[in-house]
Amino acid sequence: MYDRIGADGFAALTAAFYRRVAADDLLRPMYEASVGEDMAEAERKLRDFLVYRFGGPDVYIRERGHPRLRMRHMPFRIDRAGAARWLELMSAAMEEAGIRERGGDESVEILGEFFRQTAYFMVNTD
């Protein structure tokens, strides 16, 4: 996947996603509780994670170790509505970043399924 989308594609995807988070009334407060109003660090971590997860350089692992996604997200109240909104924003970000144009329909399907599974795996409250 990294070979299809490239570093620039993952950077465009995460930038588009975090622009949406910053304007979202449901997700913005959760992110601000974690990182404050400057989401640049959170954007970098997500970008590095996605690059690593999909076959690119292992910067994320070298800097942060095993992803431990559920553990790292446990301090935050994540319900099904939050997961659904996260997916909505990520889907729009994939479109804006031109993931289909960069990597084809299969890239959209693979990333979309990964995001769906991961978003609902993070749910930790009813």
PDB file of C-alpha atoms in Angstrom:
ATOM      1  CA  MET A   1       0.000   0.000   0.000  1.00  0.00           C
ATOM      2  CA  TYR A   2       2.845   2.386   0.796  1.00  0.00           C
ATOM      3  CA  ASP A   3       4.237   1.847  -2.693  1.00  0.00           C
ATOM      4  CA  ARG A   4       0.874   2.821  -4.193  1.00  0.00           C
ATOM      5  CA  ILE A   5       0.063   5.846  -2.048  1.00  0.00           C
ATOM      6  CA  GLY A   6       3.511   6.984  -0.970  1.00  0.00           C
ATOM      7  CA  ALA A   7       4.642   9.265   1.806  1.00  0.00           C
ATOM      8  CA  ASP A   8       2.938  12.232   0.146  1.00  0.00           C
ATOM      9  CA  GLY A   9      -0.379  10.388  -0.015  1.00  0.00           C
ATOM     10  CA  PHE A  10      -0.319   9.469   3.667  1.00  0.00           C
ATOM     11  CA  ALA A  11       0.709  13.033   4.539  1.00  0.00           C
ATOM     12  CA  ALA A  12      -2.188  14.408   2.480  1.00  0.00           C
ATOM     13  CA  LEU A  13      -4.591  11.940   4.110  1.00  0.00           C
ATOM     14  CA  THR A  14      -3.641  12.782   7.686  1.00  0.00           C
ATOM     15  CA  ALA A  15      -3.570  16.525   7.012  1.00  0.00           C
ATOM     16  CA  ALA A  16      -7.071  16.371   5.502  1.00  0.00           C
ATOM     17  CA  PHE A  17      -8.287  14.285   8.440  1.00  0.00           C
ATOM     18  CA  TYR A  18      -6.931  16.614  11.129  1.00  0.00           C
ATOM     19  CA  ARG A  19      -8.362  19.692   9.397  1.00  0.00           C
ATOM     20  CA  ARG A  20     -11.742  18.013   9.775  1.00  0.00           C
ATOM     21  CA  VAL A  21     -11.132  17.006  13.398  1.00  0.00           C
ATOM     22  CA  ALA A  22     -10.235  20.609  14.263  1.00  0.00           C
ATOM     23  CA  ALA A  23     -13.645  21.742  12.975  1.00  0.00           C
ATOM     24  CA  ASP A  24     -15.683  18.868  14.450  1.00  0.00           C
ATOM     25  CA  ASP A  25     -17.750  19.440  17.582  1.00  0.00           C
ATOM     26  CA  LEU A  26     -17.765  15.764  18.582  1.00  0.00           C
ATOM     27  CA  LEU A  27     -14.130  14.777  18.048  1.00  0.00           C
ATOM     28  CA  ARG A  28     -12.264  18.064  18.575  1.00  0.00           C
ATOM     29  CA  PRO A  29     -12.803  18.086  22.383  1.00  0.00           C
ATOM     30  CA  MET A  30     -11.422  14.556  22.701  1.00  0.00           C
ATOM     31  CA  TYR A  31      -8.319  15.435  20.727  1.00  0.00           C
ATOM     32  CA  GLU A  32      -7.853  18.724  22.564  1.00  0.00           C
ATOM     33  CA  ALA A  33      -7.994  16.872  25.899  1.00  0.00           C
ATOM     34  CA  SER A  34      -5.069  14.809  24.662  1.00  0.00           C
ATOM     35  CA  VAL A  35      -2.935  17.221  22.642  1.00  0.00           C
ATOM     36  CA  GLY A  36      -4.329  20.701  23.231  1.00  0.00           C
ATOM     37  CA  GLU A  37      -5.286  22.929  20.352  1.00  0.00           C
ATOM     38  CA  ASP A  38      -2.165  22.143  18.301  1.00  0.00           C
ATOM     39  CA  MET A  39      -2.875  18.847  16.597  1.00  0.00           C
ATOM     40  CA  ALA A  40       0.363  18.759  14.605  1.00  0.00           C
ATOM     41  CA  GLU A  41       1.915  16.121  16.883  1.00  0.00           C
ATOM     42  CA  ALA A  42      -1.167  13.896  16.721  1.00  0.00           C
ATOM     43  CA  GLU A  43      -1.165  14.279  12.930  1.00  0.00           C
ATOM     44  CA  ARG A  44       2.494  13.275  12.753  1.00  0.00           C
ATOM     45  CA  LYS A  45       1.919  10.208  14.941  1.00  0.00           C
ATOM     46  CA  LEU A  46      -1.022   9.034  12.835  1.00  0.00           C
ATOM     47  CA  ARG A  47       0.904   9.637   9.605  1.00  0.00           C
ATOM     48  CA  ASP A  48       3.948   7.739  10.885  1.00  0.00           C
ATOM     49  CA  PHE A  49       1.740   4.903  12.141  1.00  0.00           C
ATOM     50  CA  LEU A  50      -0.104   4.550   8.827  1.00  0.00           C
ATOM     51  CA  VAL A  51       3.143   4.699   6.845  1.00  0.00           C
ATOM     52  CA  TYR A  52       4.604   1.930   9.023  1.00  0.00           C
ATOM     53  CA  ARG A  53       1.410  -0.161   9.064  1.00  0.00           C
ATOM     54  CA  PHE A  54       1.136  -0.088   5.284  1.00  0.00           C
ATOM     55  CA  GLY A  55       4.721  -0.951   4.377  1.00  0.00           C
ATOM     56  CA  GLY A  56       6.739   2.246   4.664  1.00  0.00           C
ATOM     57  CA  PRO A  57       9.607   3.237   6.935  1.00  0.00           C
ATOM     58  CA  ASP A  58       9.329   2.175  10.582  1.00  0.00           C
ATOM     59  CA  VAL A  59       9.754   5.640  12.130  1.00  0.00           C
ATOM     60  CA  TYR A  60       6.685   5.082  14.319  1.00  0.00           C
ATOM     61  CA  ILE A  61       8.059   1.855  15.812  1.00  0.00           C
ATOM     62  CA  ARG A  62      11.527   3.293  16.380  1.00  0.00           C
ATOM     63  CA  GLU A  63      10.098   6.337  18.170  1.00  0.00           C
ATOM     64  CA  ARG A  64       7.113   4.861  20.009  1.00  0.00           C
ATOM     65  CA  GLY A  65       7.489   1.094  20.069  1.00  0.00           C
ATOM     66  CA  HIS A  66       4.581  -1.289  19.558  1.00  0.00           C
ATOM     67  CA  PRO A  67       1.421   0.635  18.555  1.00  0.00           C
ATOM     68  CA  ARG A  68      -0.731  -0.693  21.454  1.00  0.00           C
ATOM     69  CA  LEU A  69      -3.629   1.207  19.914  1.00  0.00           C
ATOM     70  CA  ARG A  70      -6.332   0.156  22.341  1.00  0.00           C
ATOM     71  CA  MET A  71      -4.143   0.832  25.391  1.00  0.00           C
ATOM     72  CA  ARG A  72      -3.071   4.252  24.103  1.00  0.00           C
ATOM     73  CA  HIS A  73      -6.703   5.231  23.480  1.00  0.00           C
ATOM     74  CA  MET A  74      -8.114   3.840  26.742  1.00  0.00           C
ATOM     75  CA  PRO A  75      -7.891   7.190  28.622  1.00  0.00           C
ATOM     76  CA  PHE A  76     -10.416   8.651  26.173  1.00  0.00           C
ATOM     77  CA  ARG A  77     -14.133   7.953  26.176  1.00  0.00           C
ATOM     78  CA  ILE A  78     -14.787   6.440  22.750  1.00  0.00           C
ATOM     79  CA  ASP A  79     -18.337   5.378  21.954  1.00  0.00           C
ATOM     80  CA  ARG A  80     -19.934   4.088  18.760  1.00  0.00           C
ATOM     81  CA  ALA A  81     -20.992   7.605  17.760  1.00  0.00           C
ATOM     82  CA  GLY A  82     -17.393   8.780  18.067  1.00  0.00           C
ATOM     83  CA  ALA A  83     -16.148   5.825  16.034  1.00  0.00           C
ATOM     84  CA  ALA A  84     -18.751   6.510  13.348  1.00  0.00           C
ATOM     85  CA  ARG A  85     -17.784  10.205  13.190  1.00  0.00           C
ATOM     86  CA  TRP A  86     -14.096   9.288  13.036  1.00  0.00           C
ATOM     87  CA  LEU A  87     -14.867   7.060  10.054  1.00  0.00           C
ATOM     88  CA  GLU A  88     -16.958   9.767   8.405  1.00  0.00           C
ATOM     89  CA  LEU A  89     -14.099  12.265   8.681  1.00  0.00           C
ATOM     90  CA  MET A  90     -11.505   9.719   7.542  1.00  0.00           C
ATOM     91  CA  SER A  91     -13.626   8.766   4.537  1.00  0.00           C
ATOM     92  CA  ALA A  92     -13.903  12.415   3.512  1.00  0.00           C
ATOM     93  CA  ALA A  93     -10.152  12.821   4.075  1.00  0.00           C
ATOM     94  CA  MET A  94      -9.441   9.827   1.802  1.00  0.00           C
ATOM     95  CA  GLU A  95     -11.504  11.457  -0.907  1.00  0.00           C
ATOM     96  CA  GLU A  96      -9.822  14.845  -0.478  1.00  0.00           C
ATOM     97  CA  ALA A  97      -6.351  13.253  -0.461  1.00  0.00           C
ATOM     98  CA  GLY A  98      -7.120  11.465  -3.721  1.00  0.00           C
ATOM     99  CA  ILE A  99      -6.438   7.982  -2.378  1.00  0.00           C
ATOM    100  CA  ARG A 100      -8.423   6.426  -5.249  1.00  0.00           C
ATOM    101  CA  GLU A 101      -6.416   8.399  -7.819  1.00  0.00           C
ATOM    102  CA  ARG A 102      -3.133   7.560  -6.086  1.00  0.00           C
ATOM    103  CA  GLY A 103      -3.726   3.866  -5.442  1.00  0.00           C
ATOM    104  CA  GLY A 104      -6.905   2.746  -7.168  1.00  0.00           C
ATOM    105  CA  ASP A 105     -10.175   1.305  -5.890  1.00  0.00           C
ATOM    106  CA  GLU A 106      -8.390  -1.490  -4.049  1.00  0.00           C
ATOM    107  CA  SER A 107      -6.467   1.045  -1.942  1.00  0.00           C
ATOM    108  CA  VAL A 108      -9.710   2.718  -0.894  1.00  0.00           C
ATOM    109  CA  GLU A 109     -11.195  -0.667   0.003  1.00  0.00           C
ATOM    110  CA  ILE A 110      -8.159  -1.819   1.986  1.00  0.00           C
ATOM    111  CA  LEU A 111      -7.745   1.435   3.893  1.00  0.00           C
ATOM    112  CA  GLY A 112     -11.499   1.766   4.430  1.00  0.00           C
ATOM    113  CA  GLU A 113     -11.744  -1.727   5.920  1.00  0.00           C
ATOM    114  CA  PHE A 114      -8.712  -1.141   8.126  1.00  0.00           C
ATOM    115  CA  PHE A 115     -10.184   2.131   9.377  1.00  0.00           C
ATOM    116  CA  ARG A 116     -13.596   0.515  10.049  1.00  0.00           C
ATOM    117  CA  GLN A 117     -12.095  -2.337  12.037  1.00  0.00           C
ATOM    118  CA  THR A 118      -9.755  -0.078  13.977  1.00  0.00           C
ATOM    119  CA  ALA A 119     -12.357   2.586  14.791  1.00  0.00           C
ATOM    120  CA  TYR A 120     -14.758   0.091  16.307  1.00  0.00           C
ATOM    121  CA  PHE A 121     -11.948  -1.774  18.069  1.00  0.00           C
ATOM    122  CA  MET A 122     -11.232   1.481  19.942  1.00  0.00           C
ATOM    123  CA  VAL A 123     -14.773   1.738  21.342  1.00  0.00           C
ATOM    124  CA  ASN A 124     -14.467   1.481  25.106  1.00  0.00           C
ATOM    125  CA  THR A 125     -17.809   2.720  26.422  1.00  0.00           C
ATOM    126  CA  ASP A 126     -21.518   2.320  25.649  1.00  0.00           C
TER     127      ASP A 126
END
